[in-house]
PDB file of C-alpha atoms in Angstrom:
ATOM      1  CA  MET A1299     100.479  91.112 108.130  1.00 58.00           C
ATOM      2  CA  VAL A1300      98.336  94.270 108.321  1.00 66.00           C
ATOM      3  CA  ASP A1301      95.011  93.804 106.573  1.00 74.00           C
ATOM      4  CA  PHE A1302      93.284  96.449 104.502  1.00 90.00           C
ATOM      5  CA  TYR A1303      90.353  98.320 105.981  1.00 93.00           C
ATOM      6  CA  PRO A1304      87.054  98.630 104.078  1.00 91.00           C
ATOM      7  CA  PRO A1305      87.157 101.277 101.313  1.00 88.00           C
ATOM      8  CA  LEU A1306      87.040 104.749 102.806  1.00 87.00           C
ATOM      9  CA  SER A1307      85.483 107.580 100.786  1.00 89.00           C
ATOM     10  CA  PRO A1308      85.510 111.335 101.573  1.00 95.00           C
ATOM     11  CA  TYR A1309      82.999 112.736 104.042  1.00 96.00           C
ATOM     12  CA  ASP A1310      83.943 116.333 103.216  1.00 97.00           C
ATOM     13  CA  HIS A1311      85.619 118.264 100.412  1.00 98.00           C
ATOM     14  CA  GLY A1312      86.231 121.841  99.393  1.00 98.00           C
ATOM     15  CA  PHE A1313      88.576 124.397  97.873  1.00 98.00           C
ATOM     16  CA  LEU A1314      91.139 126.477  99.745  1.00 98.00           C
ATOM     17  CA  ASP A1315      91.538 129.979  98.313  1.00 97.00           C
ATOM     18  CA  THR A1316      95.243 130.821  98.465  1.00 97.00           C
ATOM     19  CA  GLY A1317      94.704 134.533  97.849  1.00 96.00           C
ATOM     20  CA  ASP A1318      96.750 134.669  94.640  1.00 97.00           C
ATOM     21  CA  GLY A1319      94.264 133.250  92.155  1.00 97.00           C
ATOM     22  CA  ASN A1320      94.850 129.586  92.999  1.00 98.00           C
ATOM     23  CA  ARG A1321      92.249 127.282  94.533  1.00 98.00           C
ATOM     24  CA  VAL A1322      93.544 124.103  96.156  1.00 98.00           C
ATOM     25  CA  TYR A1323      91.189 121.121  96.287  1.00 98.00           C
ATOM     26  CA  TYR A1324      91.102 119.087  99.508  1.00 98.00           C
ATOM     27  CA  GLU A1325      89.012 116.294 100.989  1.00 98.00           C
ATOM     28  CA  GLN A1326      88.673 114.531 104.322  1.00 98.00           C
ATOM     29  CA  LEU A1327      88.106 110.831 105.020  1.00 97.00           C
ATOM     30  CA  GLY A1328      87.567 108.721 108.120  1.00 96.00           C
ATOM     31  CA  ASN A1329      86.622 109.999 111.568  1.00 97.00           C
ATOM     32  CA  PRO A1330      86.190 113.804 111.875  1.00 97.00           C
ATOM     33  CA  ASP A1331      87.321 113.460 115.504  1.00 97.00           C
ATOM     34  CA  GLY A1332      90.201 111.114 114.730  1.00 97.00           C
ATOM     35  CA  LYS A1333      93.957 111.628 114.633  1.00 98.00           C
ATOM     36  CA  PRO A1334      94.730 114.042 111.782  1.00 98.00           C
ATOM     37  CA  ALA A1335      96.920 112.682 108.973  1.00 98.00           C
ATOM     38  CA  LEU A1336      97.869 114.491 105.786  1.00 98.00           C
ATOM     39  CA  ASN A1337      98.550 112.402 102.700  1.00 98.00           C
ATOM     40  CA  VAL A1338     100.795 114.261 100.238  1.00 98.00           C
ATOM     41  CA  HIS A1339     100.990 113.092  96.625  1.00 98.00           C
ATOM     42  CA  GLY A1340     104.042 112.802  94.432  1.00 97.00           C
ATOM     43  CA  GLY A1341     105.058 114.035  91.037  1.00 97.00           C
ATOM     44  CA  PRO A1342     105.126 116.923  91.576  1.00 97.00           C
ATOM     45  CA  GLY A1343     101.877 117.266  89.700  1.00 97.00           C
ATOM     46  CA  SER A1344     100.419 113.757  89.892  1.00 97.00           C
ATOM     47  CA  GLY A1345      97.368 114.855  91.899  1.00 97.00           C
ATOM     48  CA  ALA A1346      95.870 113.046  94.865  1.00 96.00           C
ATOM     49  CA  SER A1347      94.362 109.608  94.426  1.00 93.00           C
ATOM     50  CA  ARG A1348      90.678 109.611  93.558  1.00 90.00           C
ATOM     51  CA  GLN A1349      90.233 106.065  94.822  1.00 89.00           C
ATOM     52  CA  PRO A1350      88.892 105.219  98.276  1.00 87.00           C
ATOM     53  CA  THR A1351      91.742 104.569 100.695  1.00 89.00           C
ATOM     54  CA  ARG A1352      92.008 101.272 102.589  1.00 92.00           C
ATOM     55  CA  ALA A1353      95.235 101.825 104.543  1.00 94.00           C
ATOM     56  CA  TRP A1354      93.849 103.945 107.384  1.00 96.00           C
ATOM     57  CA  ASP A1355      91.730 102.845 110.325  1.00 96.00           C
ATOM     58  CA  PRO A1356      88.454 104.734 109.729  1.00 95.00           C
ATOM     59  CA  GLU A1357      87.714 104.825 113.453  1.00 96.00           C
ATOM     60  CA  ARG A1358      91.080 106.235 114.481  1.00 96.00           C
ATOM     61  CA  TYR A1359      92.186 108.531 111.654  1.00 97.00           C
ATOM     62  CA  ARG A1360      91.007 111.775 110.089  1.00 98.00           C
ATOM     63  CA  VAL A1361      92.769 111.629 106.719  1.00 98.00           C
ATOM     64  CA  ILE A1362      93.223 114.750 104.586  1.00 98.00           C
ATOM     65  CA  ARG A1363      94.185 114.602 100.912  1.00 98.00           C
ATOM     66  CA  PHE A1364      94.768 117.544  98.602  1.00 98.00           C
ATOM     67  CA  ASP A1365      95.763 118.316  95.032  1.00 98.00           C
ATOM     68  CA  GLN A1366      98.870 120.479  94.938  1.00 98.00           C
ATOM     69  CA  ARG A1367      98.726 123.662  92.870  1.00 98.00           C
ATOM     70  CA  ASN A1368      97.790 123.393  89.192  1.00 98.00           C
ATOM     71  CA  CYS A1369      97.042 119.656  89.145  1.00 98.00           C
ATOM     72  CA  GLY A1370      94.189 117.280  89.876  1.00 98.00           C
ATOM     73  CA  ARG A1371      91.094 119.242  90.799  1.00 98.00           C
ATOM     74  CA  SER A1372      92.972 122.375  91.873  1.00 98.00           C
ATOM     75  CA  THR A1373      92.636 125.436  89.666  1.00 98.00           C
ATOM     76  CA  PRO A1374      93.913 126.876  87.423  1.00 98.00           C
ATOM     77  CA  HIS A1375      95.109 123.615  85.863  1.00 98.00           C
ATOM     78  CA  ALA A1376      98.602 123.415  84.391  1.00 98.00           C
ATOM     79  CA  ALA A1377      97.188 121.987  81.158  1.00 98.00           C
ATOM     80  CA  ASP A1378      95.893 125.512  80.562  1.00 97.00           C
ATOM     81  CA  PRO A1379      98.813 127.524  79.136  1.00 96.00           C
ATOM     82  CA  ALA A1380      97.437 130.630  80.867  1.00 96.00           C
ATOM     83  CA  ALA A1381      98.122 129.150  84.326  1.00 97.00           C
ATOM     84  CA  ASP A1382     100.847 131.235  85.991  1.00 96.00           C
ATOM     85  CA  MET A1383     103.531 128.735  86.954  1.00 97.00           C
ATOM     86  CA  SER A1384     105.604 131.373  88.739  1.00 97.00           C
ATOM     87  CA  LEU A1385     103.116 130.919  91.591  1.00 98.00           C
ATOM     88  CA  ASN A1386     103.974 127.225  91.971  1.00 98.00           C
ATOM     89  CA  THR A1387     107.175 126.600  93.925  1.00 98.00           C
ATOM     90  CA  THR A1388     108.115 124.429  96.883  1.00 98.00           C
ATOM     91  CA  GLN A1389     107.563 127.348  99.245  1.00 98.00           C
ATOM     92  CA  HIS A1390     104.107 128.004  97.780  1.00 98.00           C
ATOM     93  CA  LEU A1391     103.201 124.360  98.458  1.00 98.00           C
ATOM     94  CA  ILE A1392     104.541 124.467 102.018  1.00 98.00           C
ATOM     95  CA  ASP A1393     102.497 127.604 102.661  1.00 98.00           C
ATOM     96  CA  ASP A1394      99.402 125.912 101.183  1.00 98.00           C
ATOM     97  CA  MET A1395      99.820 122.982 103.568  1.00 98.00           C
ATOM     98  CA  GLU A1396     100.121 125.299 106.551  1.00 98.00           C
ATOM     99  CA  ARG A1397      97.151 127.356 105.364  1.00 98.00           C
ATOM    100  CA  LEU A1398      95.121 124.138 105.010  1.00 98.00           C
ATOM    101  CA  ARG A1399      96.066 123.027 108.526  1.00 98.00           C
ATOM    102  CA  GLU A1400      94.858 126.323 109.932  1.00 98.00           C
ATOM    103  CA  HIS A1401      91.692 126.246 107.815  1.00 98.00           C
ATOM    104  CA  LEU A1402      90.802 122.798 109.167  1.00 98.00           C
ATOM    105  CA  GLY A1403      91.589 123.731 112.779  1.00 98.00           C
ATOM    106  CA  ILE A1404      94.291 121.087 113.206  1.00 98.00           C
ATOM    107  CA  GLU A1405      97.037 121.562 115.790  1.00 98.00           C
ATOM    108  CA  LYS A1406      99.325 118.708 114.693  1.00 98.00           C
ATOM    109  CA  TRP A1407      99.132 116.079 111.994  1.00 98.00           C
ATOM    110  CA  LEU A1408     100.900 112.949 110.867  1.00 98.00           C
ATOM    111  CA  LEU A1409     102.519 113.427 107.457  1.00 98.00           C
ATOM    112  CA  ASN A1410     102.617 110.711 104.808  1.00 98.00           C
ATOM    113  CA  GLY A1411     104.170 111.215 101.383  1.00 98.00           C
ATOM    114  CA  ALA A1412     106.127 109.183  98.845  1.00 97.00           C
ATOM    115  CA  SER A1413     108.627 110.208  96.162  1.00 97.00           C
ATOM    116  CA  TRP A1414     108.186 113.954  95.525  1.00 98.00           C
ATOM    117  CA  GLY A1415     105.665 113.871  98.380  1.00 98.00           C
ATOM    118  CA  SER A1416     108.489 112.846 100.709  1.00 98.00           C
ATOM    119  CA  THR A1417     110.557 115.877  99.683  1.00 98.00           C
ATOM    120  CA  LEU A1418     107.611 118.186 100.287  1.00 98.00           C
ATOM    121  CA  ILE A1419     106.731 116.819 103.719  1.00 98.00           C
ATOM    122  CA  LEU A1420     110.389 116.937 104.778  1.00 98.00           C
ATOM    123  CA  ALA A1421     110.617 120.575 103.711  1.00 98.00           C
ATOM    124  CA  TYR A1422     107.347 121.368 105.498  1.00 98.00           C
ATOM    125  CA  ALA A1423     108.387 119.569 108.686  1.00 98.00           C
ATOM    126  CA  GLN A1424     111.731 121.350 108.816  1.00 98.00           C
ATOM    127  CA  GLN A1425     109.901 124.697 108.673  1.00 98.00           C
ATOM    128  CA  HIS A1426     107.064 123.685 111.007  1.00 98.00           C
ATOM    129  CA  PRO A1427     108.328 120.841 113.232  1.00 98.00           C
ATOM    130  CA  GLU A1428     105.934 121.823 116.020  1.00 98.00           C
ATOM    131  CA  ARG A1429     103.010 120.976 113.713  1.00 98.00           C
ATOM    132  CA  VAL A1430     104.109 117.405 112.931  1.00 98.00           C
ATOM    133  CA  SER A1431     103.272 114.444 115.162  1.00 98.00           C
ATOM    134  CA  GLU A1432     104.835 111.601 113.120  1.00 98.00           C
ATOM    135  CA  MET A1433     105.946 110.870 109.562  1.00 98.00           C
ATOM    136  CA  VAL A1434     105.589 107.825 107.291  1.00 98.00           C
ATOM    137  CA  ILE A1435     107.749 108.128 104.183  1.00 98.00           C
ATOM    138  CA  PRO A1436     107.925 105.526 101.399  1.00 98.00           C
ATOM    139  CA  ALA A1437     110.223 106.028  98.379  1.00 98.00           C
ATOM    140  CA  VAL A1438     112.408 108.657 100.033  1.00 98.00           C
ATOM    141  CA  THR A1439     113.672 111.567  97.943  1.00 98.00           C
ATOM    142  CA  THR A1440     115.157 114.932  98.874  1.00 98.00           C
ATOM    143  CA  THR A1441     115.228 116.326  95.298  1.00 98.00           C
ATOM    144  CA  ARG A1442     118.876 117.322  95.400  1.00 98.00           C
ATOM    145  CA  ARG A1443     120.252 118.338  92.022  1.00 98.00           C
ATOM    146  CA  SER A1444     122.415 115.223  92.198  1.00 97.00           C
ATOM    147  CA  GLU A1445     119.276 113.083  92.545  1.00 98.00           C
ATOM    148  CA  ILE A1446     117.606 114.897  89.662  1.00 98.00           C
ATOM    149  CA  ASP A1447     120.707 114.476  87.499  1.00 98.00           C
ATOM    150  CA  TRP A1448     120.756 110.767  88.249  1.00 98.00           C
ATOM    151  CA  LEU A1449     117.088 110.286  87.343  1.00 98.00           C
ATOM    152  CA  TYR A1450     117.174 112.241  84.081  1.00 98.00           C
ATOM    153  CA  ARG A1451     120.734 111.552  82.949  1.00 97.00           C
ATOM    154  CA  GLY A1452     122.702 109.047  85.022  1.00 97.00           C
ATOM    155  CA  ALA A1453     120.110 106.266  84.830  1.00 97.00           C
ATOM    156  CA  GLY A1454     120.473 106.485  81.067  1.00 97.00           C
ATOM    157  CA  ARG A1455     123.511 104.201  81.277  1.00 97.00           C
ATOM    158  CA  PHE A1456     121.081 101.363  82.043  1.00 96.00           C
ATOM    159  CA  TYR A1457     118.540 102.334  79.368  1.00 96.00           C
ATOM    160  CA  PRO A1458     120.605 104.074  76.660  1.00 97.00           C
ATOM    161  CA  GLU A1459     118.075 103.643  73.876  1.00 98.00           C
ATOM    162  CA  ALA A1460     115.252 105.106  75.983  1.00 97.00           C
ATOM    163  CA  TRP A1461     117.469 107.939  77.200  1.00 98.00           C
ATOM    164  CA  ASP A1462     118.465 108.823  73.637  1.00 98.00           C
ATOM    165  CA  ARG A1463     114.780 109.149  72.797  1.00 98.00           C
ATOM    166  CA  PHE A1464     114.280 111.349  75.859  1.00 98.00           C
ATOM    167  CA  ARG A1465     117.229 113.554  74.865  1.00 98.00           C
ATOM    168  CA  ASP A1466     116.046 113.754  71.278  1.00 98.00           C
ATOM    169  CA  GLY A1467     112.673 115.051  72.434  1.00 98.00           C
ATOM    170  CA  VAL A1468     114.158 118.562  72.685  1.00 98.00           C
ATOM    171  CA  PRO A1469     115.467 120.691  69.789  1.00 96.00           C
ATOM    172  CA  GLU A1470     118.830 119.501  68.469  1.00 95.00           C
ATOM    173  CA  GLN A1471     120.706 122.616  69.552  1.00 96.00           C
ATOM    174  CA  GLU A1472     119.614 122.041  73.185  1.00 96.00           C
ATOM    175  CA  ARG A1473     120.501 118.348  73.486  1.00 96.00           C
ATOM    176  CA  THR A1474     123.933 118.920  75.003  1.00 94.00           C
ATOM    177  CA  GLY A1475     122.684 121.448  77.548  1.00 93.00           C
ATOM    178  CA  ASP A1476     120.113 121.451  80.354  1.00 96.00           C
ATOM    179  CA  LEU A1477     117.524 118.948  79.132  1.00 98.00           C
ATOM    180  CA  LEU A1478     115.062 119.694  81.905  1.00 98.00           C
ATOM    181  CA  ALA A1479     115.118 123.427  81.197  1.00 98.00           C
ATOM    182  CA  ALA A1480     114.615 122.623  77.505  1.00 98.00           C
ATOM    183  CA  TYR A1481     111.581 120.496  78.355  1.00 98.00           C
ATOM    184  CA  ALA A1482     110.288 123.283  80.607  1.00 98.00           C
ATOM    185  CA  ARG A1483     110.446 125.649  77.640  1.00 98.00           C
ATOM    186  CA  LEU A1484     108.624 123.155  75.418  1.00 98.00           C
ATOM    187  CA  MET A1485     105.883 122.854  78.036  1.00 98.00           C
ATOM    188  CA  GLU A1486     105.326 126.626  77.786  1.00 98.00           C
ATOM    189  CA  ASN A1487     104.921 126.499  74.001  1.00 97.00           C
ATOM    190  CA  PRO A1488     101.567 127.960  72.880  1.00 96.00           C
ATOM    191  CA  ASP A1489     101.140 125.072  70.412  1.00 97.00           C
ATOM    192  CA  ARG A1490      99.289 122.286  72.253  1.00 98.00           C
ATOM    193  CA  ALA A1491     100.700 119.659  69.876  1.00 98.00           C
ATOM    194  CA  VAL A1492     104.225 120.627  70.970  1.00 98.00           C
ATOM    195  CA  ARG A1493     103.254 120.314  74.631  1.00 98.00           C
ATOM    196  CA  GLU A1494     101.567 116.962  74.071  1.00 98.00           C
ATOM    197  CA  LYS A1495     104.615 115.503  72.321  1.00 98.00           C
ATOM    198  CA  ALA A1496     107.021 116.797  74.959  1.00 98.00           C
ATOM    199  CA  ALA A1497     104.840 115.323  77.703  1.00 98.00           C
ATOM    200  CA  ALA A1498     104.719 111.951  75.919  1.00 98.00           C
ATOM    201  CA  ASP A1499     108.511 111.901  75.456  1.00 98.00           C
ATOM    202  CA  TRP A1500     109.117 112.767  79.127  1.00 98.00           C
ATOM    203  CA  LEU A1501     106.668 110.155  80.419  1.00 98.00           C
ATOM    204  CA  ALA A1502     108.119 107.461  78.155  1.00 97.00           C
ATOM    205  CA  TRP A1503     111.436 107.985  79.935  1.00 98.00           C
ATOM    206  CA  GLU A1504     109.784 107.823  83.369  1.00 97.00           C
ATOM    207  CA  ASP A1505     108.165 104.532  82.331  1.00 96.00           C
ATOM    208  CA  ALA A1506     111.513 103.162  81.126  1.00 96.00           C
ATOM    209  CA  VAL A1507     113.245 103.867  84.434  1.00 96.00           C
ATOM    210  CA  ILE A1508     110.865 101.622  86.399  1.00 94.00           C
ATOM    211  CA  SER A1509     110.423  99.032  83.632  1.00 92.00           C
ATOM    212  CA  ASN A1510     112.839  96.506  85.120  1.00 89.00           C
ATOM    213  CA  GLU A1511     111.757  96.797  88.735  1.00 89.00           C
ATOM    214  CA  PRO A1512     110.400  93.641  90.428  1.00 84.00           C
ATOM    215  CA  ASN A1513     106.895  95.118  90.469  1.00 79.00           C
ATOM    216  CA  GLY A1514     107.203  97.747  87.758  1.00 75.00           C
ATOM    217  CA  VAL A1515     103.899  98.531  86.071  1.00 76.00           C
ATOM    218  CA  PRO A1516     104.044  99.131  82.290  1.00 75.00           C
ATOM    219  CA  GLY A1517     102.887 102.640  81.439  1.00 83.00           C
ATOM    220  CA  MET A1518     102.626 103.665  85.111  1.00 86.00           C
ATOM    221  CA  TYR A1519     103.445 107.282  84.314  1.00 91.00           C
ATOM    222  CA  SER A1520     101.987 107.640  80.830  1.00 90.00           C
ATOM    223  CA  ASP A1521      98.697 105.893  81.630  1.00 91.00           C
ATOM    224  CA  ARG A1522      96.745 109.060  82.414  1.00 93.00           C
ATOM    225  CA  GLU A1523      94.493 111.291  80.368  1.00 96.00           C
ATOM    226  CA  ILE A1524      96.190 113.879  78.181  1.00 97.00           C
ATOM    227  CA  ASP A1525      95.505 117.007  80.279  1.00 98.00           C
ATOM    228  CA  ALA A1526      96.908 115.218  83.328  1.00 98.00           C
ATOM    229  CA  GLN A1527     100.002 114.244  81.304  1.00 98.00           C
ATOM    230  CA  ILE A1528     100.577 117.858  80.271  1.00 98.00           C
ATOM    231  CA  ALA A1529     100.096 119.173  83.796  1.00 98.00           C
ATOM    232  CA  PHE A1530     102.360 116.530  85.320  1.00 98.00           C
ATOM    233  CA  VAL A1531     105.250 117.188  82.941  1.00 98.00           C
ATOM    234  CA  ARG A1532     104.844 120.972  82.964  1.00 98.00           C
ATOM    235  CA  ILE A1533     105.048 121.021  86.755  1.00 98.00           C
ATOM    236  CA  CYS A1534     107.844 118.428  86.978  1.00 98.00           C
ATOM    237  CA  ALA A1535     109.974 120.211  84.391  1.00 98.00           C
ATOM    238  CA  GLN A1536     109.617 123.522  86.186  1.00 98.00           C
ATOM    239  CA  PHE A1537     110.400 122.107  89.634  1.00 98.00           C
ATOM    240  CA  PHE A1538     113.301 119.903  88.602  1.00 98.00           C
ATOM    241  CA  SER A1539     114.960 122.426  86.287  1.00 98.00           C
ATOM    242  CA  ASN A1540     115.032 124.733  89.324  1.00 98.00           C
ATOM    243  CA  GLY A1541     116.268 122.131  91.803  1.00 98.00           C
ATOM    244  CA  ALA A1542     112.888 122.483  93.541  1.00 98.00           C
ATOM    245  CA  TRP A1543     114.191 125.831  94.828  1.00 98.00           C
ATOM    246  CA  LEU A1544     116.094 123.958  97.545  1.00 98.00           C
ATOM    247  CA  GLU A1545     119.756 124.319  98.425  1.00 97.00           C
ATOM    248  CA  GLU A1546     121.777 121.235  97.571  1.00 95.00           C
ATOM    249  CA  ASP A1547     121.710 118.843 100.566  1.00 96.00           C
ATOM    250  CA  GLN A1548     119.343 121.214 102.419  1.00 98.00           C
ATOM    251  CA  LEU A1549     116.964 118.522 103.632  1.00 98.00           C
ATOM    252  CA  LEU A1550     119.796 116.227 104.716  1.00 98.00           C
ATOM    253  CA  ARG A1551     121.756 119.083 106.306  1.00 97.00           C
ATOM    254  CA  ASP A1552     118.723 120.218 108.317  1.00 98.00           C
ATOM    255  CA  ALA A1553     117.506 116.761 109.326  1.00 98.00           C
ATOM    256  CA  HIS A1554     118.443 117.630 112.933  1.00 96.00           C
ATOM    257  CA  LYS A1555     115.405 119.933 112.958  1.00 97.00           C
ATOM    258  CA  LEU A1556     113.255 116.787 112.861  1.00 97.00           C
ATOM    259  CA  ALA A1557     114.616 115.432 116.139  1.00 95.00           C
ATOM    260  CA  GLY A1558     111.723 114.357 118.336  1.00 95.00           C
ATOM    261  CA  ILE A1559     109.438 113.493 115.405  1.00 97.00           C
ATOM    262  CA  PRO A1560     109.069 109.698 115.159  1.00 97.00           C
ATOM    263  CA  ALA A1561     109.338 108.487 111.578  1.00 98.00           C
ATOM    264  CA  VAL A1562     109.343 105.334 109.499  1.00 98.00           C
ATOM    265  CA  LEU A1563     111.171 105.412 106.169  1.00 98.00           C
ATOM    266  CA  VAL A1564     110.406 102.645 103.664  1.00 98.00           C
ATOM    267  CA  HIS A1565     112.485 102.252 100.506  1.00 98.00           C
ATOM    268  CA  GLY A1566     112.799  99.668  97.757  1.00 97.00           C
ATOM    269  CA  ARG A1567     116.239  98.101  97.264  1.00 97.00           C
ATOM    270  CA  HIS A1568     115.709  98.140  93.484  1.00 96.00           C
ATOM    271  CA  ASP A1569     114.534 101.738  93.157  1.00 96.00           C
ATOM    272  CA  MET A1570     116.306 102.802  89.958  1.00 95.00           C
ATOM    273  CA  GLY A1571     114.963 106.345  89.871  1.00 95.00           C
ATOM    274  CA  SER A1572     115.712 107.114  93.534  1.00 96.00           C
ATOM    275  CA  PRO A1573     118.541 104.864  94.734  1.00 97.00           C
ATOM    276  CA  VAL A1574     118.374 103.791  98.363  1.00 98.00           C
ATOM    277  CA  GLN A1575     121.469 105.791  99.326  1.00 98.00           C
ATOM    278  CA  THR A1576     119.377 108.919  99.920  1.00 98.00           C
ATOM    279  CA  ALA A1577     117.083 107.106 102.358  1.00 98.00           C
ATOM    280  CA  TRP A1578     120.133 105.666 104.096  1.00 98.00           C
ATOM    281  CA  LYS A1579     121.743 109.092 104.507  1.00 98.00           C
ATOM    282  CA  LEU A1580     118.522 110.617 105.804  1.00 98.00           C
ATOM    283  CA  ALA A1581     118.008 107.863 108.358  1.00 97.00           C
ATOM    284  CA  LYS A1582     121.558 108.352 109.663  1.00 97.00           C
ATOM    285  CA  ALA A1583     121.050 112.123 109.985  1.00 97.00           C
ATOM    286  CA  TRP A1584     117.585 112.009 111.591  1.00 95.00           C
ATOM    287  CA  PRO A1585     117.310 111.067 115.267  1.00 87.00           C
ATOM    288  CA  GLY A1586     114.185 108.970 115.707  1.00 88.00           C
ATOM    289  CA  ALA A1587     113.833 107.747 112.103  1.00 97.00           C
ATOM    290  CA  ARG A1588     113.731 104.017 111.336  1.00 97.00           C
ATOM    291  CA  LEU A1589     114.533 102.803 107.828  1.00 98.00           C
ATOM    292  CA  HIS A1590     113.106  99.627 106.295  1.00 98.00           C
ATOM    293  CA  ILE A1591     114.769  98.552 103.030  1.00 98.00           C
ATOM    294  CA  ILE A1592     112.394  96.344 101.034  1.00 97.00           C
ATOM    295  CA  GLU A1593     114.199  93.695  99.013  1.00 96.00           C
ATOM    296  CA  ASP A1594     111.415  92.938  96.513  1.00 95.00           C
ATOM    297  CA  SER A1595     110.565  96.545  95.675  1.00 95.00           C
ATOM    298  CA  GLY A1596     111.566  99.463  93.512  1.00 95.00           C
ATOM    299  CA  HIS A1597     109.972 102.889  93.146  1.00 94.00           C
ATOM    300  CA  ALA A1598     106.658 101.353  92.111  1.00 91.00           C
ATOM    301  CA  GLY A1599     106.362  99.497  95.419  1.00 93.00           C
ATOM    302  CA  SER A1600     105.339  95.957  96.271  1.00 93.00           C
ATOM    303  CA  ASP A1601     102.991  94.087  98.587  1.00 93.00           C
ATOM    304  CA  THR A1602     105.769  93.917 101.173  1.00 95.00           C
ATOM    305  CA  MET A1603     106.369  97.635 100.930  1.00 96.00           C
ATOM    306  CA  GLY A1604     102.653  98.344 101.291  1.00 95.00           C
ATOM    307  CA  GLN A1605     102.431  96.121 104.352  1.00 95.00           C
ATOM    308  CA  THR A1606     105.384  97.895 105.956  1.00 97.00           C
ATOM    309  CA  VAL A1607     103.807 101.297 105.359  1.00 97.00           C
ATOM    310  CA  ARG A1608     100.474 100.143 106.757  1.00 96.00           C
ATOM    311  CA  ALA A1609     102.209  98.701 109.821  1.00 96.00           C
ATOM    312  CA  ALA A1610     103.735 102.128 110.517  1.00 97.00           C
ATOM    313  CA  ILE A1611     100.344 103.803 110.121  1.00 97.00           C
ATOM    314  CA  GLU A1612      98.892 101.262 112.554  1.00 96.00           C
ATOM    315  CA  GLU A1613     101.719 101.828 115.004  1.00 96.00           C
ATOM    316  CA  PHE A1614     101.101 105.569 115.130  1.00 97.00           C
ATOM    317  CA  LYS A1615      97.308 105.576 115.267  1.00 95.00           C
ATOM    318  CA  ASN A1616      97.079 105.450 119.067  1.00 89.00           C
ATOM    319  CA  ARG A1617     100.099 107.600 119.774  1.00 86.00           C
TER     320      ARG A1617
END
């Protein structure tokens, strides 16, 4: 078992000016001279954790966290209807990560990201493999349209009453069409009450999907303050209604570009929102990746899953 380290708080923080009106918040924790590691949050739009981290050896690691565009402490915030969401795409986020690496004077870094964060670090690593030392990826997703369709439609066969409520959150004439695009339109409505209701309906579905997991946490998605709810759903709806601007199967097809990058993939057997098949396919296509399937975990994780992730972080700290 890998024990937690003492709570580790930031020693440095700042804003990265992207040159197009966005300012990306970042912070650094641990040893300024340690092995660089970038922690990439999920969502998209959840924002980086504001809690001290305990998973990283403070003597060995220099940990960087950042809030992706329009969420967390980055500005402008997506809860503001004036925020220009056309400037928030997967490629924008990849470019922000590379700009941050250069700003911090880092040659190579370990990448760690779960759920949407796993998609983003895979896309980054396939564009910049020479900048990646290792990868630790829990809750593997590649944000294929087939994965998106499963999460927001297919999983409804297990929770039909919750899915009906999700579907009925959009105008009646749009319920047989592209639900995610309909939600994206609602999240651009100038009436804040409309945006708040759409966000609540979306998050209620997200909560339902993990509700029967072994370690599912009630209200895991909806338990955030209202501006964070609006930003999360506005960003998610835009990304997912556009297939994250990725070609279908792109990240699996191009997994060969990751050859030579050691990686540990960790996925819950009972992950309803992101079934384990994607992690399995990625591990088969990626030379050097090891997959651990966690029997007592879903998307929300478990103690066993956390221990497996921390063991990988420990393994790579002296590499």
